[in-house]
mmCIF file of C-alpha atoms in Angstrom:
data_model
loop_
_atom_site.group_PDB
_atom_site.id
_atom_site.type_symbol
_atom_site.label_atom_id
_atom_site.label_comp_id
_atom_site.label_asym_id
_atom_site.label_seq_id
_atom_site.Cartn_x
_atom_site.Cartn_y
_atom_site.Cartn_z
ATOM 1 C CA MET A 1 50.289 95.515 -9.669
ATOM 2 C CA ARG A 2 50.136 94.218 -13.243
ATOM 3 C CA CYS A 3 48.494 90.874 -13.883
ATOM 4 C CA GLU A 4 46.809 89.289 -16.910
ATOM 5 C CA ARG A 5 46.254 85.760 -15.625
ATOM 6 C CA CYS A 6 42.502 85.917 -16.150
ATOM 7 C CA PRO A 7 41.630 87.032 -19.712
ATOM 8 C CA ARG A 8 37.910 87.413 -18.914
ATOM 9 C CA LEU A 9 38.640 89.774 -16.010
ATOM 10 C CA VAL A 10 41.256 91.714 -17.957
ATOM 11 C CA ARG A 11 38.705 92.349 -20.709
ATOM 12 C CA HIS A 12 35.934 93.255 -18.284
ATOM 13 C CA ARG A 13 37.928 95.683 -16.122
ATOM 14 C CA ALA A 14 39.158 97.484 -19.266
ATOM 15 C CA ASP A 15 35.723 97.532 -20.902
ATOM 16 C CA VAL A 16 34.082 99.023 -17.808
ATOM 17 C CA ALA A 17 36.839 101.635 -17.567
ATOM 18 C CA ALA A 18 36.329 102.588 -21.207
ATOM 19 C CA ARG A 19 32.526 102.688 -21.222
ATOM 20 C CA LYS A 20 32.151 104.185 -17.723
ATOM 21 C CA ARG A 21 28.884 104.937 -15.989
ATOM 22 C CA ARG A 22 27.206 108.206 -16.895
ATOM 23 C CA ALA A 23 27.502 109.499 -13.324
ATOM 24 C CA TYR A 24 31.266 109.012 -13.489
ATOM 25 C CA ARG A 25 31.974 110.077 -17.066
ATOM 26 C CA ASP A 26 34.542 112.663 -15.859
ATOM 27 C CA TRP A 27 36.511 110.042 -13.909
ATOM 28 C CA GLN A 28 39.695 108.442 -15.136
ATOM 29 C CA TYR A 29 38.849 104.864 -14.147
ATOM 30 C CA TRP A 30 41.544 102.754 -12.488
ATOM 31 C CA GLY A 31 40.715 99.718 -14.635
ATOM 32 C CA GLN A 32 43.489 97.489 -13.238
ATOM 33 C CA PRO A 33 43.954 94.939 -10.433
ATOM 34 C CA VAL A 34 43.020 96.758 -7.219
ATOM 35 C CA PRO A 35 45.631 96.730 -4.431
ATOM 36 C CA SER A 36 44.846 96.135 -0.794
ATOM 37 C CA PHE A 37 44.691 98.953 1.733
ATOM 38 C CA GLY A 38 45.280 99.584 5.409
ATOM 39 C CA ASP A 39 47.641 99.459 8.369
ATOM 40 C CA PRO A 40 50.696 97.255 7.638
ATOM 41 C CA HIS A 41 50.874 96.459 11.367
ATOM 42 C CA ALA A 42 47.208 95.438 11.503
ATOM 43 C CA ARG A 43 45.943 92.695 13.761
ATOM 44 C CA LEU A 44 42.596 92.499 11.936
ATOM 45 C CA LEU A 45 42.454 91.458 8.277
ATOM 46 C CA LEU A 46 39.235 91.812 6.280
ATOM 47 C CA VAL A 47 38.885 89.645 3.172
ATOM 48 C CA GLY A 48 36.335 90.818 0.622
ATOM 49 C CA LEU A 49 35.243 89.218 -2.625
ATOM 50 C CA ALA A 50 36.367 91.389 -5.550
ATOM 51 C CA PRO A 51 36.387 95.037 -6.672
ATOM 52 C CA GLY A 52 33.106 96.596 -7.722
ATOM 53 C CA ALA A 53 32.986 97.527 -11.399
ATOM 54 C CA HIS A 54 32.166 101.197 -10.742
ATOM 55 C CA GLY A 55 33.531 101.298 -7.184
ATOM 56 C CA ALA A 56 37.071 100.048 -6.613
ATOM 57 C CA ASN A 57 37.623 99.430 -10.335
ATOM 58 C CA ARG A 58 36.963 103.161 -10.746
ATOM 59 C CA THR A 59 38.745 104.571 -7.692
ATOM 60 C CA GLY A 60 41.619 102.100 -7.366
ATOM 61 C CA ARG A 61 41.043 101.352 -3.670
ATOM 62 C CA VAL A 62 39.149 98.441 -2.163
ATOM 63 C CA PHE A 63 35.567 99.139 -1.037
ATOM 64 C CA THR A 64 35.859 102.764 -2.174
ATOM 65 C CA GLY A 65 33.261 104.578 -4.217
ATOM 66 C CA ASP A 66 30.161 102.389 -3.860
ATOM 67 C CA ALA A 67 27.372 101.525 -1.441
ATOM 68 C CA SER A 68 29.141 98.446 -0.056
ATOM 69 C CA GLY A 69 32.114 100.579 0.944
ATOM 70 C CA ASP A 70 29.908 103.285 2.448
ATOM 71 C CA PHE A 71 28.272 100.677 4.659
ATOM 72 C CA LEU A 72 31.546 98.985 5.614
ATOM 73 C CA PHE A 73 33.613 102.091 6.375
ATOM 74 C CA ASP A 74 30.791 103.573 8.426
ATOM 75 C CA ALA A 75 30.869 100.451 10.605
ATOM 76 C CA LEU A 76 34.687 100.470 10.745
ATOM 77 C CA HIS A 77 34.605 104.106 11.864
ATOM 78 C CA GLU A 78 31.977 103.307 14.477
ATOM 79 C CA THR A 79 34.260 100.615 15.941
ATOM 80 C CA GLY A 80 37.473 102.665 15.810
ATOM 81 C CA PHE A 81 39.208 101.023 12.859
ATOM 82 C CA ALA A 82 38.641 103.797 10.274
ATOM 83 C CA SER A 83 39.402 107.506 10.566
ATOM 84 C CA GLN A 84 36.232 108.586 8.759
ATOM 85 C CA ARG A 85 32.876 107.219 7.675
ATOM 86 C CA GLY A 86 33.044 107.832 3.949
ATOM 87 C CA ALA A 87 35.353 106.501 1.224
ATOM 88 C CA THR A 88 35.194 108.309 -2.088
ATOM 89 C CA SER A 89 38.689 108.191 -3.624
ATOM 90 C CA ARG A 90 42.297 107.194 -2.962
ATOM 91 C CA ASP A 91 42.956 110.792 -1.917
ATOM 92 C CA ASP A 92 40.080 111.307 0.516
ATOM 93 C CA GLY A 93 42.292 111.162 3.629
ATOM 94 C CA LEU A 94 40.869 107.902 4.972
ATOM 95 C CA THR A 95 43.244 105.854 7.116
ATOM 96 C CA LEU A 96 42.788 102.523 8.892
ATOM 97 C CA THR A 97 44.143 101.680 12.335
ATOM 98 C CA ASP A 98 44.934 98.057 13.254
ATOM 99 C CA CYS A 99 42.965 96.930 10.179
ATOM 100 C CA TYR A 100 43.877 95.882 6.645
ATOM 101 C CA ILE A 101 41.500 95.104 3.768
ATOM 102 C CA THR A 102 42.162 92.782 0.856
ATOM 103 C CA SER A 103 40.145 90.845 -1.733
ATOM 104 C CA ALA A 104 39.995 87.210 -2.763
ATOM 105 C CA VAL A 105 40.055 88.354 -6.417
ATOM 106 C CA ARG A 106 41.813 91.575 -7.446
ATOM 107 C CA CYS A 107 39.935 92.466 -10.649
ATOM 108 C CA ALA A 108 36.271 93.375 -11.117
ATOM 109 C CA PRO A 109 34.338 90.310 -12.403
ATOM 110 C CA PRO A 110 31.233 90.386 -14.621
ATOM 111 C CA GLY A 111 28.138 90.164 -12.458
ATOM 112 C CA ASN A 112 30.307 90.263 -9.312
ATOM 113 C CA ARG A 113 30.878 86.508 -9.709
ATOM 114 C CA PRO A 114 34.460 85.329 -10.175
ATOM 115 C CA ARG A 115 34.909 81.856 -11.624
ATOM 116 C CA PRO A 116 36.721 79.087 -9.711
ATOM 117 C CA ARG A 117 39.814 79.416 -11.902
ATOM 118 C CA GLU A 118 39.931 83.155 -11.205
ATOM 119 C CA PHE A 119 39.882 82.526 -7.469
ATOM 120 C CA SER A 120 42.679 80.024 -7.967
ATOM 121 C CA ASN A 121 44.726 82.453 -10.058
ATOM 122 C CA CYS A 122 44.566 85.061 -7.290
ATOM 123 C CA ARG A 123 45.174 82.664 -4.406
ATOM 124 C CA ASP A 124 48.925 83.090 -4.224
ATOM 125 C CA TYR A 125 48.508 86.891 -3.988
ATOM 126 C CA LEU A 126 46.230 86.441 -0.985
ATOM 127 C CA ASP A 127 48.578 83.860 0.513
ATOM 128 C CA ARG A 128 51.623 86.115 0.207
ATOM 129 C CA GLU A 129 49.721 89.083 1.573
ATOM 130 C CA ILE A 130 48.687 87.142 4.670
ATOM 131 C CA SER A 131 52.339 86.168 5.144
ATOM 132 C CA LEU A 132 53.328 89.847 5.046
ATOM 133 C CA LEU A 133 50.955 90.650 7.927
ATOM 134 C CA PRO A 134 52.510 88.676 10.800
ATOM 135 C CA ARG A 135 50.616 90.526 13.549
ATOM 136 C CA VAL A 136 47.158 89.494 12.322
ATOM 137 C CA ARG A 137 45.164 87.788 15.080
ATOM 138 C CA ALA A 138 41.703 87.792 13.497
ATOM 139 C CA ILE A 139 40.516 87.429 9.923
ATOM 140 C CA LEU A 140 37.022 88.581 9.000
ATOM 141 C CA ALA A 141 35.663 87.032 5.815
ATOM 142 C CA LEU A 142 33.012 89.190 4.157
ATOM 143 C CA GLY A 143 30.712 86.670 2.528
ATOM 144 C CA GLN A 144 30.852 82.956 1.872
ATOM 145 C CA LEU A 145 33.021 83.211 -1.236
ATOM 146 C CA ALA A 146 35.684 85.192 0.626
ATOM 147 C CA HIS A 147 35.385 82.702 3.479
ATOM 148 C CA ASN A 148 36.007 79.810 1.094
ATOM 149 C CA ALA A 149 38.929 81.649 -0.524
ATOM 150 C CA TYR A 150 40.657 82.001 2.835
ATOM 151 C CA LEU A 151 40.066 78.353 3.688
ATOM 152 C CA ASN A 152 41.573 77.388 0.337
ATOM 153 C CA VAL A 153 44.709 79.352 1.206
ATOM 154 C CA LEU A 154 44.985 77.304 4.387
ATOM 155 C CA ARG A 155 44.454 74.077 2.439
ATOM 156 C CA SER A 156 47.157 75.076 -0.044
ATOM 157 C CA ARG A 157 49.481 75.372 2.967
ATOM 158 C CA GLY A 158 48.637 71.819 4.006
ATOM 159 C CA ALA A 159 45.970 72.464 6.655
ATOM 160 C CA ARG A 160 43.589 69.533 7.095
ATOM 161 C CA PHE A 161 39.983 70.064 8.118
ATOM 162 C CA LEU A 162 36.506 69.227 6.871
ATOM 163 C CA LYS A 163 34.119 71.745 5.393
ATOM 164 C CA LYS A 164 31.753 71.217 8.302
ATOM 165 C CA ASP A 165 34.552 72.232 10.670
ATOM 166 C CA ALA A 166 34.338 75.809 9.352
ATOM 167 C CA SER A 167 31.011 76.277 7.591
ATOM 168 C CA PHE A 168 29.988 79.837 6.776
ATOM 169 C CA ALA A 169 27.392 81.613 8.895
ATOM 170 C CA HIS A 170 27.112 85.240 9.854
ATOM 171 C CA GLY A 171 28.752 85.716 13.246
ATOM 172 C CA ALA A 172 30.468 82.313 13.189
ATOM 173 C CA GLU A 173 33.931 82.064 14.711
ATOM 174 C CA TYR A 174 36.586 79.382 14.227
ATOM 175 C CA ARG A 175 40.054 78.496 15.434
ATOM 176 C CA LEU A 176 41.314 76.211 12.687
ATOM 177 C CA PRO A 177 44.229 73.794 13.054
ATOM 178 C CA GLY A 178 47.466 75.529 12.228
ATOM 179 C CA SER A 179 45.750 78.719 11.051
ATOM 180 C CA GLY A 180 46.950 80.983 13.850
ATOM 181 C CA PRO A 181 44.357 83.790 13.642
ATOM 182 C CA THR A 182 40.724 83.342 14.567
ATOM 183 C CA LEU A 183 38.408 83.278 11.551
ATOM 184 C CA LEU A 184 35.217 85.328 11.791
ATOM 185 C CA CYS A 185 32.349 85.445 9.298
ATOM 186 C CA SER A 186 30.010 88.189 8.160
ATOM 187 C CA TYR A 187 27.603 88.599 5.301
ATOM 188 C CA HIS A 188 29.097 90.740 2.565
ATOM 189 C CA PRO A 189 27.978 94.411 2.782
ATOM 190 C CA SER A 190 26.471 94.322 -0.703
ATOM 191 C CA ARG A 191 23.239 96.135 -1.466
ATOM 192 C CA GLN A 192 21.601 92.756 -1.923
ATOM 193 C CA ASN A 193 22.247 92.065 1.756
ATOM 194 C CA THR A 194 21.951 95.525 3.296
ATOM 195 C CA GLN A 195 18.790 96.643 1.489
ATOM 196 C CA THR A 196 16.956 93.419 2.297
ATOM 197 C CA GLY A 197 17.918 93.586 5.984
ATOM 198 C CA ARG A 198 19.923 90.397 5.830
ATOM 199 C CA LEU A 199 22.898 92.451 7.020
ATOM 200 C CA THR A 200 22.089 95.393 9.257
ATOM 201 C CA LYS A 201 24.470 97.944 10.717
ATOM 202 C CA PRO A 202 24.068 96.509 14.260
ATOM 203 C CA LYS A 203 24.943 93.017 12.930
ATOM 204 C CA MET A 204 28.047 94.343 11.179
ATOM 205 C CA ILE A 205 29.135 96.348 14.196
ATOM 206 C CA ALA A 206 28.627 93.360 16.500
ATOM 207 C CA VAL A 207 31.040 91.257 14.428
ATOM 208 C CA LEU A 208 33.573 94.092 14.370
ATOM 209 C CA HIS A 209 33.290 94.521 18.136
ATOM 210 C CA ARG A 210 34.020 90.792 18.485
ATOM 211 C CA ALA A 211 37.069 91.225 16.238
ATOM 212 C CA LYS A 212 38.126 94.194 18.352
ATOM 213 C CA GLY A 213 37.983 92.020 21.450
ATOM 214 C CA LEU A 214 40.043 89.271 19.808
ATOM 215 C CA VAL A 215 42.847 91.564 18.686
ATOM 216 C CA GLY A 216 42.897 93.729 21.802
ATOM 217 C CA HIS A 217 42.305 96.799 19.632
ATOM 218 C CA ARG A 218 44.258 99.807 20.867
#
């Protein structure tokens, strides 16, 4: 995937890949838009925020190579969606069953905060990806910004609803007009949330078990 719609993100992803982090100085950083990953026949779609500068921007796979991914894949393994607990590289053997992971923004943003225009620039990628996953029955938004990005895809398709009809809260669940899949919400598995106890492993697993029940996970 080659994209240069967002000059700020293009500069940042390349700069991080060039400077590297000392712990990863022997890595050839990915330094490009990060593709999605998972089972093309999935009935559960996870929507994250954006690649981590020294995680997915380094490894080239979403939620791979950082603490957020370690937390998430451990929970996905616990609930039967992932083949293993850890995610270290694109070649680590990890596979997903009945689950697909994407991001609202495909390039690592400075400070992990994409700008509104950058969300907008990536929206059609997310829209098309959702269209290519016709079996999806539940969508789990990881964090409020990912939640809003998904709602904006629905609005761009002509869906009409008020913000209060689908406000973000951990564990919230919505069936939106014309959306098809059920929308679930979880706090993002960032260190800011997991190290403060805002998001615990039992909370994450509980949401995934609910998703498992909605999709009839095999």
